[in-house]
JSON list of C-alpha atoms in Angstrom, two decimals:
[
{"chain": "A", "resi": 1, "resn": "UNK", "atom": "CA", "xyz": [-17.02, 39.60, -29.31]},
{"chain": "A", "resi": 2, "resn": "UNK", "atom": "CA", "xyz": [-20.12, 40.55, -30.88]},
{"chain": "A", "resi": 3, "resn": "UNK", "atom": "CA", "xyz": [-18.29, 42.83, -33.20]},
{"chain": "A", "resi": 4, "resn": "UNK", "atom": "CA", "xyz": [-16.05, 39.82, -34.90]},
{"chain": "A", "resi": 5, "resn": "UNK", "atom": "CA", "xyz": [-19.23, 37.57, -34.96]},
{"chain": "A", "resi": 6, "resn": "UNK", "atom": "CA", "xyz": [-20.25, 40.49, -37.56]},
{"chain": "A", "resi": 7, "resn": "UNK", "atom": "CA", "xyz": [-16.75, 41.30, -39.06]},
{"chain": "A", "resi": 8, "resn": "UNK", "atom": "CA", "xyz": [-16.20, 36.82, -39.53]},
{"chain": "A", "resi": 9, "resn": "UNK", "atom": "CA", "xyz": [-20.02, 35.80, -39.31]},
{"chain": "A", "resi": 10, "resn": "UNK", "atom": "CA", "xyz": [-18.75, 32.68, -40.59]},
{"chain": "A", "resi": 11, "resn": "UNK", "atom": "CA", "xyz": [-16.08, 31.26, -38.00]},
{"chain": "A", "resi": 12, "resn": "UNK", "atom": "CA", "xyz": [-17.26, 29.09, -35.59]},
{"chain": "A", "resi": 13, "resn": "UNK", "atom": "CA", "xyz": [-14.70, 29.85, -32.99]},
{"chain": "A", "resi": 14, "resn": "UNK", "atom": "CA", "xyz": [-16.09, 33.50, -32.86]},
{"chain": "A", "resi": 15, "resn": "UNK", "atom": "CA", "xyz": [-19.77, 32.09, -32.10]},
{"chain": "A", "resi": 16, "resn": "UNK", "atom": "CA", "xyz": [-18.60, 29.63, -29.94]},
{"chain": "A", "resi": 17, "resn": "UNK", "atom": "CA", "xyz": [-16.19, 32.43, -28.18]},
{"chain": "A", "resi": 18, "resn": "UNK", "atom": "CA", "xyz": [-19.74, 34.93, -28.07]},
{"chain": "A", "resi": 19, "resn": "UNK", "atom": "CA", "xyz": [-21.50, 32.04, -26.56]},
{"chain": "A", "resi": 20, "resn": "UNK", "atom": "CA", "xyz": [-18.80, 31.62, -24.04]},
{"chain": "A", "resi": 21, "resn": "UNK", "atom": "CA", "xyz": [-19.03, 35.27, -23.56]},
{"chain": "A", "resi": 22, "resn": "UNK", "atom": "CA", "xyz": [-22.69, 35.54, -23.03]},
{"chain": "A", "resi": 23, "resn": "UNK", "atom": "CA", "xyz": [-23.05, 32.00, -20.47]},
{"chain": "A", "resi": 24, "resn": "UNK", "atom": "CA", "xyz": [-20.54, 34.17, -18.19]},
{"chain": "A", "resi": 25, "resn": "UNK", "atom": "CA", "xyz": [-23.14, 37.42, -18.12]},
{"chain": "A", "resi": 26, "resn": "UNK", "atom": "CA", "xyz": [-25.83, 34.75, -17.67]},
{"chain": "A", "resi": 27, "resn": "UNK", "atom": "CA", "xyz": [-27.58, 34.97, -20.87]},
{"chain": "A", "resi": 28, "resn": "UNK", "atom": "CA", "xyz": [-28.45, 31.56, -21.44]},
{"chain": "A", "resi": 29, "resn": "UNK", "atom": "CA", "xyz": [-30.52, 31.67, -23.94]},
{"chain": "A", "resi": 30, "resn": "UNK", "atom": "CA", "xyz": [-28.16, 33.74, -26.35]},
{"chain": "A", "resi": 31, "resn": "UNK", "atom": "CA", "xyz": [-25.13, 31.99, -25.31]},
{"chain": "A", "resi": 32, "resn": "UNK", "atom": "CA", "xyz": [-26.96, 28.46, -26.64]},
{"chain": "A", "resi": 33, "resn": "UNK", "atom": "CA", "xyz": [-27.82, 30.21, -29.80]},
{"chain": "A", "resi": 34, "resn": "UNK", "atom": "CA", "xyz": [-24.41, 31.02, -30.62]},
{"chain": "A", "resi": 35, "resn": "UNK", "atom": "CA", "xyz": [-23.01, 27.62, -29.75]},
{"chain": "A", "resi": 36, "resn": "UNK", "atom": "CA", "xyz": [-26.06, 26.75, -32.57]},
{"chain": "A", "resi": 37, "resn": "UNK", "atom": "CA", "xyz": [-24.66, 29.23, -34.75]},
{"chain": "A", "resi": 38, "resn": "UNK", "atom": "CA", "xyz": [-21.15, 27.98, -34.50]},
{"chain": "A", "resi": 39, "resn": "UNK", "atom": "CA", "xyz": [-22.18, 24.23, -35.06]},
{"chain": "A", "resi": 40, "resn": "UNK", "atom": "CA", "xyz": [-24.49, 25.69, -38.28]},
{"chain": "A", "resi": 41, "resn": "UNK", "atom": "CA", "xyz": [-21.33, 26.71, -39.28]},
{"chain": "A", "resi": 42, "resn": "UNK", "atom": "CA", "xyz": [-19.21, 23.43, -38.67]},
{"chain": "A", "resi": 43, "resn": "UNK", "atom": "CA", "xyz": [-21.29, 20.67, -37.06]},
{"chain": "A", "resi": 44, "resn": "UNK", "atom": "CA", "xyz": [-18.32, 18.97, -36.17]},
{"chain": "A", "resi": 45, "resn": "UNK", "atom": "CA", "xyz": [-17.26, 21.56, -33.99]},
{"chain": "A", "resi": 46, "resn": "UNK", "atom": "CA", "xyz": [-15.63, 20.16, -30.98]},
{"chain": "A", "resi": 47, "resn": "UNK", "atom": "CA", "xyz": [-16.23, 23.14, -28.26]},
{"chain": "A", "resi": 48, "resn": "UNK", "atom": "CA", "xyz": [-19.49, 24.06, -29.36]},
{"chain": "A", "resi": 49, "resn": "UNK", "atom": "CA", "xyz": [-20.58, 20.40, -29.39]},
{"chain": "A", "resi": 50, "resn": "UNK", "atom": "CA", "xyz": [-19.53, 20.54, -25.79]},
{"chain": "A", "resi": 51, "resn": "UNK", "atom": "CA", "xyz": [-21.05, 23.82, -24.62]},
{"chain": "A", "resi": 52, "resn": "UNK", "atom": "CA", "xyz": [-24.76, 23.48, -26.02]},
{"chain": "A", "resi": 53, "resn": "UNK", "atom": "CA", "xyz": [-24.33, 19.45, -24.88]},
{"chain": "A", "resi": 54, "resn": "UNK", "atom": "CA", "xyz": [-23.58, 21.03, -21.28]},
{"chain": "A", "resi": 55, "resn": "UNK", "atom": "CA", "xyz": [-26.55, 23.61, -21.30]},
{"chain": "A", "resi": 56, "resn": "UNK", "atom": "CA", "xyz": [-29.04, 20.65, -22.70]},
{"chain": "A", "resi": 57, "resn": "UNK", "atom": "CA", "xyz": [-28.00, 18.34, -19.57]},
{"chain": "A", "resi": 58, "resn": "UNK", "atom": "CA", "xyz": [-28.68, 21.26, -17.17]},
{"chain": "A", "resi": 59, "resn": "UNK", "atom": "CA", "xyz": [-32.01, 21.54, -18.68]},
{"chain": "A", "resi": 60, "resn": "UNK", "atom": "CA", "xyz": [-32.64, 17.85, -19.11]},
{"chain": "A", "resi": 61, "resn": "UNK", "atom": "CA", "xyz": [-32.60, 17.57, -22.20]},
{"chain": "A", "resi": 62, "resn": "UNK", "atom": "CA", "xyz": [-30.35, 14.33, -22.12]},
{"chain": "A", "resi": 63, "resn": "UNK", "atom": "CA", "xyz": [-31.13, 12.79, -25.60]},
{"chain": "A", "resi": 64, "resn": "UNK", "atom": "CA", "xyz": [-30.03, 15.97, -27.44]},
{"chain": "A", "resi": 65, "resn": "UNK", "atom": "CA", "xyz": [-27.12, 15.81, -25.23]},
{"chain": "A", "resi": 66, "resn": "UNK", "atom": "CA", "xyz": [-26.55, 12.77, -25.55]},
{"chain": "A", "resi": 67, "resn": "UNK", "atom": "CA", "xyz": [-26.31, 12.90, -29.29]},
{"chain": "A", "resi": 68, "resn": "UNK", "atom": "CA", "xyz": [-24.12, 15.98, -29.11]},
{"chain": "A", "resi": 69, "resn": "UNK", "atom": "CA", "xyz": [-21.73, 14.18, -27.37]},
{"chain": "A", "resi": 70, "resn": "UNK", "atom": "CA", "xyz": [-21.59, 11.48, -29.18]},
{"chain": "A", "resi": 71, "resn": "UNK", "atom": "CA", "xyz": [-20.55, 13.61, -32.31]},
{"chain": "A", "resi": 72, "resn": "UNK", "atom": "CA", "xyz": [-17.73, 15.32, -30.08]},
{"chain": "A", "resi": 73, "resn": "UNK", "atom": "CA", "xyz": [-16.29, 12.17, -29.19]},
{"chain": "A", "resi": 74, "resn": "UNK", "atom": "CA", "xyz": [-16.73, 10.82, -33.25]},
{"chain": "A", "resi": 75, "resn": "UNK", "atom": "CA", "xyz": [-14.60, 14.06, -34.18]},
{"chain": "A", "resi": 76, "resn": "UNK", "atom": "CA", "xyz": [-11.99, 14.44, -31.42]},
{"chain": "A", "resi": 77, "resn": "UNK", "atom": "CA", "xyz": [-8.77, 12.71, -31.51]},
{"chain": "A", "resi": 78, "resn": "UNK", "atom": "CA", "xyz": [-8.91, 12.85, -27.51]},
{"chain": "A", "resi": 79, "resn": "UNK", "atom": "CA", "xyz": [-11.37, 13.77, -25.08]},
{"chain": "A", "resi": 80, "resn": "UNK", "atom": "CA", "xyz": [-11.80, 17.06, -24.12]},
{"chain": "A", "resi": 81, "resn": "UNK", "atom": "CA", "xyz": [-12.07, 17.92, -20.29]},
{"chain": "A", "resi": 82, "resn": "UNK", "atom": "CA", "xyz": [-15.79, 19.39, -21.15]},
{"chain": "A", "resi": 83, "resn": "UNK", "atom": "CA", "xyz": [-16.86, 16.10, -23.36]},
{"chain": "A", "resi": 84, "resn": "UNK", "atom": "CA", "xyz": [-15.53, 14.31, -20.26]},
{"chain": "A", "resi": 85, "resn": "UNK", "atom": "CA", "xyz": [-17.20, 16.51, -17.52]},
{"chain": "A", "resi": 86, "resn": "UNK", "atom": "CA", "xyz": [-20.45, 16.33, -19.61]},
{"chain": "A", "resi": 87, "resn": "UNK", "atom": "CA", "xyz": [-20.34, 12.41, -20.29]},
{"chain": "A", "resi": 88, "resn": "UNK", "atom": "CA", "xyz": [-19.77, 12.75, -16.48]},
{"chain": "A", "resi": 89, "resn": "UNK", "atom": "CA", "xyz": [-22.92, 14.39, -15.68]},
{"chain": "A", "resi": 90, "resn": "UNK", "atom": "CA", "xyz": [-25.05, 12.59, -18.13]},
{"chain": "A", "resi": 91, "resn": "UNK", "atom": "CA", "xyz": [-23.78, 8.98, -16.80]},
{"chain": "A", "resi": 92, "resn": "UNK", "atom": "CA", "xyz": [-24.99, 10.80, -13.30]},
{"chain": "A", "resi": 93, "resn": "UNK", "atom": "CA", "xyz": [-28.61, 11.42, -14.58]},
{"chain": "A", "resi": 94, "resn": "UNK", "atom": "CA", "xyz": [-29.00, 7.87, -16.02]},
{"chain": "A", "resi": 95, "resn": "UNK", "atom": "CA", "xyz": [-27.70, 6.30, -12.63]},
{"chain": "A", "resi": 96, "resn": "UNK", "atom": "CA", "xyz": [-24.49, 4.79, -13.96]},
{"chain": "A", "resi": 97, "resn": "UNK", "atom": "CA", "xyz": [-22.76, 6.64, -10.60]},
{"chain": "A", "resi": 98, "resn": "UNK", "atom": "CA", "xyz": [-19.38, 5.12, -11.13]},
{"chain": "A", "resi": 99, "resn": "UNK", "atom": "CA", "xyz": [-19.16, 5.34, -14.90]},
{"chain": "A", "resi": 100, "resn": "UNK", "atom": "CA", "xyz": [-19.47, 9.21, -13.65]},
{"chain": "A", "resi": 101, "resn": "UNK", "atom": "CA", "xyz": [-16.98, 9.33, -10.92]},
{"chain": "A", "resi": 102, "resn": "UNK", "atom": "CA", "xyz": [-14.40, 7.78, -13.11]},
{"chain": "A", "resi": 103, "resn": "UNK", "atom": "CA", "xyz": [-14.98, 10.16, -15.87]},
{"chain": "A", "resi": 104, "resn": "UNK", "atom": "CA", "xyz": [-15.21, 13.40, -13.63]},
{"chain": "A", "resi": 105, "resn": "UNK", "atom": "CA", "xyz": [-11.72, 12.19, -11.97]},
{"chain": "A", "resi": 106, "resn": "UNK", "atom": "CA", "xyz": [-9.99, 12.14, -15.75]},
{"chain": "A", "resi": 107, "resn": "UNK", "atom": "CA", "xyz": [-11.74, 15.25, -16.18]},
{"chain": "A", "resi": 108, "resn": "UNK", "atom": "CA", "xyz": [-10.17, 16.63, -13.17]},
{"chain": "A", "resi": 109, "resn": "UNK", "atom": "CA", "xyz": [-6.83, 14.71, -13.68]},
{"chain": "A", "resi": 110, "resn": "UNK", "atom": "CA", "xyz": [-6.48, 17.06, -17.09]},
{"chain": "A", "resi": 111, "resn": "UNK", "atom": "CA", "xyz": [-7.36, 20.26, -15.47]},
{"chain": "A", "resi": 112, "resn": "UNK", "atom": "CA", "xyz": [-8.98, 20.61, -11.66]},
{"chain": "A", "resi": 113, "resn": "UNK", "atom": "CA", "xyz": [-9.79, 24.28, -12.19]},
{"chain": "A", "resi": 114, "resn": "UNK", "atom": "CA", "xyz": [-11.82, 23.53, -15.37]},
{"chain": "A", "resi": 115, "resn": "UNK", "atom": "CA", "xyz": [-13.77, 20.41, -14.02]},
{"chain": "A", "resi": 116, "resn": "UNK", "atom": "CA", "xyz": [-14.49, 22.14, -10.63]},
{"chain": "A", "resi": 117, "resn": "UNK", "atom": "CA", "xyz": [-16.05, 24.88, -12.87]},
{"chain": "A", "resi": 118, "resn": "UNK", "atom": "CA", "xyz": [-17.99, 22.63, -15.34]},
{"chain": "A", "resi": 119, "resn": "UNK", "atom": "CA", "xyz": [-19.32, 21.02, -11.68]},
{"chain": "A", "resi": 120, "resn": "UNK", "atom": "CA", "xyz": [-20.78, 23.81, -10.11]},
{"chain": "A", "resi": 121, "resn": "UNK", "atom": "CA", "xyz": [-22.38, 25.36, -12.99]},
{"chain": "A", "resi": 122, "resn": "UNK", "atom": "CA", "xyz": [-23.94, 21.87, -13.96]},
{"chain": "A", "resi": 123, "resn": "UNK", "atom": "CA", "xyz": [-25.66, 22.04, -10.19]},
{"chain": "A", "resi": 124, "resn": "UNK", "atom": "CA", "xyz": [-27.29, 25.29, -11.38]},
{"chain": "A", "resi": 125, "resn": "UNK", "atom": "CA", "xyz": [-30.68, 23.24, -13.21]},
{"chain": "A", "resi": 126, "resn": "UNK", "atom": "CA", "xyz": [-32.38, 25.29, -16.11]},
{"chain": "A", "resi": 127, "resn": "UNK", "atom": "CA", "xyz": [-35.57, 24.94, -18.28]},
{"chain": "A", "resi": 128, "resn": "UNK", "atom": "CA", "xyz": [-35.98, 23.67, -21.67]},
{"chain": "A", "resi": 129, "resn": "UNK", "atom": "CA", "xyz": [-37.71, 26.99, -21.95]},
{"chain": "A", "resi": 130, "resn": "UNK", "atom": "CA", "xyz": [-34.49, 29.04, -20.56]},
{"chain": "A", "resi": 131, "resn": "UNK", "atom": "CA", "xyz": [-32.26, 27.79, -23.57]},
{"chain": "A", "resi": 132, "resn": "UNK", "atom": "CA", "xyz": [-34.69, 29.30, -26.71]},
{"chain": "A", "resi": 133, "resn": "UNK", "atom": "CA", "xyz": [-34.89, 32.59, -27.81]},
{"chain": "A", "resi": 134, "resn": "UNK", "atom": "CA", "xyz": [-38.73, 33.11, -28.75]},
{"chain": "A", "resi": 135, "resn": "UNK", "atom": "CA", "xyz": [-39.34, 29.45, -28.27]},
{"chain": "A", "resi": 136, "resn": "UNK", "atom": "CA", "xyz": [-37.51, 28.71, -31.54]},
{"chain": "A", "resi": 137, "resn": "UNK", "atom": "CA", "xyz": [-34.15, 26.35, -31.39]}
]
């Protein structure tokens, strides 16, 4: 994946695909930078909106997240089971435990495997620190 970030620096969906890539070898902080590199690239860029959103909220980071989201859901024609899993977990933080019940059971409703997923890696808390690279964003 690394190699077609270099051969189409400029896709999102490559960046996006590297930070996918990297999350699942647990390299947080180089999986956020991609999803940064992807929304450089296209800040309207659904996915990547979602993934760094998802990796703020596990470090609580819930403004940034927050705003994130809020530009997924400006962009997408329909919500996307990660903007809903995410709204989900930030309407948890804040309290509003209903508001996230009802949005992780459309999240689920669209695809269990996905939500269950999105779930159990939320429960797995980082660092502000954990998500920078040199302590740069």
């Amino acid at each position: 994946v690394r190699a077609a970030g270099e051969l189409k620096p400029s896709e999102p969906r490559i960046w996006n695909g590297l930070g996918l890539a990297l999350q699942d070898q647990d390299l947080i902080a180089e999986a956020y930078a991609s999803y940064l590199e992807a929304l450089a690239l296209a800040p309207d860029f659904v996915p990547a909106l979602a993934n760094a959103a998802l990796l703020e909220l596990r470090a609580g980071l819930l403004e940034k997240a927050s705003g994130r989201l809020d530009e997924a859901e400006a962009t997408a024609e329909e919500s996307h089971v990660p903007v809903l899993c995410a709204r989900a977990f930030l309407a948890r933080e804040r309290g509003r435990l209903d508001e996230a019940a009802r949005l992780l059971s459309a999240a689920s409703e669209r695809d269990p495997v996905l939500a269950e997923l999105l779930a159990a890696e939320n429960e797995n808390r980082l660092t502000p620190p954990q998500l920078w690279i040199g302590g740069a964003e």
